[in-house]
Amino acid sequence: MDYKNIEGFPQGFMWGASTSAFQIEGAWDKDGKGESTADRRSSSHVHQADTKIAMDHYHRYKEDIALMRELGMKSYRFSIAWTRIYPNGNDAKPNEAGLKFYSDLIDELLRNNIEPIVTIYHFDYPESLVSQYDGWVSRRSIDDFVRYAKTLFEHYGSRVKYWLPINEQMVMAIQPDLLGIREENPELLDKKRHQANHHMFLAIAKTIKLLREMVPSAKIGPAVSYITALPESMKAEDTLAAEDVNNIVSFSLMDIHYHGEYPKYYLKYLAERDWMPVMLDEDAEILKGARPDFLAVNWYCTMGAKYAPNRVDQKRVDDGNVQPAKTGMIEPGIYEIIKNPFTDYNPWGWNVDPVGLRLALQRLKQRYNLPVMITENGYGDYDTLVDGKIHDDKRVHYLRAHIEQMKLAINDGVEIFSYNPWSFIDVLSSSNGIEKRYGLVYIERTDSDVMELKRIKKDSYHYYQKVIASNGEIL
Ligand code: BGP
């Protein structure tokens, strides 16, 4: 629907930006830090930058926060590396140096009037827990996660209001190498990844209840990879296929958190494939009554879907990338992901479809009616330095178009209270090293050469600065 009168962003709207620990910090084994699955995974990508130095944010966080302040950021969404706090994931005592690093970081943000939004765990699971007991596959993982979260609430609970327990749990269940699950047998791998997913649901529910006891004024919500699939045609079976993608990949997770139980369609999906995890009697009680305060959504693009008949010669196909539903991916009997001919694509096959964001936000309102913060949204591209500048016009276009649609969604009645595009500075992409850049700030380095790691403001930085200064009036 078009509007004649458009109301603006609410006062106090939190304009921010996002990063995660392993993608920017570097100092991967400094001051007692242990190895994470993200460290190991990145060093296996031989021609890509790894987590060892990354963007050296660990040593340059003050310089980075000064840039945030100059940009006008009101919030900053970052993650804590579990292996800085507990190098082995479950050590007898936390690592004081790790605690101090994040304490200093939070203080520096607050001094600069930037609200910290903290992801407790973003793709960087302690390797030691994988060796000790197969990580999330074991039920022991639940208590270790909750104990780690408790340590964070004890140390930072009085200073951090917004918490996100686990980033994109469903993506990790679809790409289980992110969880450190290394299993050759495909049937066993499927069992393990769904068992791990169930344990993450329980861990999040317990963490939400714990935060309510320890810091009643704090707010917590899951950080979800939110996919919006659109049907290829007007055939009802294609619409159903697109809805199935949305349900299986995104809404199942939000449904479980919101209702405190697995929805029937998801139970059927798991049971029919023989992927049902082991659930104990007590699990129903654990899941109940842990409704989040808000939804934190990572939303990038739409994708096309059509019905894929269940033929014997068809197998589940994906390309091993982190994005959970890529063109060509098939779930026989459910859907096939197809290219959308109406939209532009970035060089990695992610499309630009801003109206899809408005649709996605409307659906959240209809289904959950919870406040929403956007914790990721951004454009990955090869950026080239020309005369010391980055003219990232496509990223500026992407941001403008998505902010416009977010504004319309607010007019539609969706309660959105924070926007944190991905990413503040260039980060290591989860699968594509540093060549796939997202930042508002360029980091001068390549995959093979660390260079000086100079911070250079891109055109998108200057654009977003004006957006923030006008509270979204100048787009
Ligand atoms: C999300 C992750 C981020 C980030 C982003 C872009 O799934 O939460 O960590 O990596 O996607 O993905 P990529 O780096 O693969 O381009």
PDB file of N, CA, C and O in Angstrom, residues 1 4 86 115 144 291 333 370 396 432 438 444-445:
ATOM      1  N   MET A   1       0.844  -1.193   0.000  1.00  0.00           N
ATOM      2  CA  MET A   1       0.000   0.000   0.000  1.00  0.00           C
ATOM      3  C   MET A   1       0.890   1.258   0.000  1.00  0.00           C
ATOM      4  O   MET A   1       1.859   1.323   0.748  1.00  0.00           O
ATOM      5  N   LYS A   4      -0.073   8.553   1.516  1.00  0.00           N
ATOM      6  CA  LYS A   4       0.084   9.983   1.187  1.00  0.00           C
ATOM      7  C   LYS A   4       0.914  10.664   2.271  1.00  0.00           C
ATOM      8  O   LYS A   4       1.726  11.526   2.019  1.00  0.00           O
ATOM      9  N   TYR A  86      35.978 -18.277  28.493  1.00  0.00           N
ATOM     10  CA  TYR A  86      36.348 -19.638  28.904  1.00  0.00           C
ATOM     11  C   TYR A  86      37.102 -20.272  27.738  1.00  0.00           C
ATOM     12  O   TYR A  86      36.476 -20.731  26.776  1.00  0.00           O
ATOM     13  N   GLU A 115      24.710   2.396  22.668  1.00  0.00           N
ATOM     14  CA  GLU A 115      24.081   1.294  23.416  1.00  0.00           C
ATOM     15  C   GLU A 115      24.652  -0.043  22.935  1.00  0.00           C
ATOM     16  O   GLU A 115      24.529  -0.386  21.753  1.00  0.00           O
ATOM     17  N   ASP A 144      26.872 -25.856  29.835  1.00  0.00           N
ATOM     18  CA  ASP A 144      28.084 -25.046  29.631  1.00  0.00           C
ATOM     19  C   ASP A 144      27.744 -23.695  28.992  1.00  0.00           C
ATOM     20  O   ASP A 144      28.338 -22.675  29.336  1.00  0.00           O
ATOM     21  N   ARG A 291       9.420 -16.838  26.519  1.00  0.00           N
ATOM     22  CA  ARG A 291       9.127 -15.993  25.347  1.00  0.00           C
ATOM     23  C   ARG A 291      10.090 -14.811  25.297  1.00  0.00           C
ATOM     24  O   ARG A 291      10.294 -14.120  26.299  1.00  0.00           O
ATOM     25  N   GLY A 333      10.271 -32.969  -2.764  1.00  0.00           N
ATOM     26  CA  GLY A 333       8.933 -33.062  -2.173  1.00  0.00           C
ATOM     27  C   GLY A 333       8.505 -31.780  -1.492  1.00  0.00           C
ATOM     28  O   GLY A 333       7.383 -31.666  -1.006  1.00  0.00           O
ATOM     29  N   LEU A 370       5.685  -8.816  18.120  1.00  0.00           N
ATOM     30  CA  LEU A 370       6.745  -8.446  19.072  1.00  0.00           C
ATOM     31  C   LEU A 370       7.555  -7.295  18.475  1.00  0.00           C
ATOM     32  O   LEU A 370       7.645  -7.164  17.247  1.00  0.00           O
ATOM     33  N   VAL A 396      25.289   2.127  -1.077  1.00  0.00           N
ATOM     34  CA  VAL A 396      24.470   3.292  -0.709  1.00  0.00           C
ATOM     35  C   VAL A 396      23.036   3.073  -1.199  1.00  0.00           C
ATOM     36  O   VAL A 396      22.065   3.265  -0.453  1.00  0.00           O
ATOM     37  N   ASN A 432      33.866 -16.259   2.523  1.00  0.00           N
ATOM     38  CA  ASN A 432      34.559 -15.677   1.378  1.00  0.00           C
ATOM     39  C   ASN A 432      35.685 -14.711   1.739  1.00  0.00           C
ATOM     40  O   ASN A 432      35.993 -13.787   0.969  1.00  0.00           O
ATOM     41  N   TYR A 438      31.504  -5.768   3.341  1.00  0.00           N
ATOM     42  CA  TYR A 438      30.185  -5.242   3.714  1.00  0.00           C
ATOM     43  C   TYR A 438      30.272  -3.903   4.434  1.00  0.00           C
ATOM     44  O   TYR A 438      29.259  -3.248   4.665  1.00  0.00           O
ATOM     45  N   GLU A 444      42.021  -1.507   5.046  1.00  0.00           N
ATOM     46  CA  GLU A 444      43.020  -1.682   3.998  1.00  0.00           C
ATOM     47  C   GLU A 444      43.838  -2.936   4.285  1.00  0.00           C
ATOM     48  O   GLU A 444      44.793  -2.918   5.069  1.00  0.00           O
ATOM     49  N   ARG A 445      43.406  -4.032   3.693  1.00  0.00           N
ATOM     50  CA  ARG A 445      44.129  -5.302   3.708  1.00  0.00           C
ATOM     51  C   ARG A 445      43.525  -6.183   2.619  1.00  0.00           C
ATOM     52  O   ARG A 445      42.443  -5.891   2.110  1.00  0.00           O
TER      53      ARG A 445
END
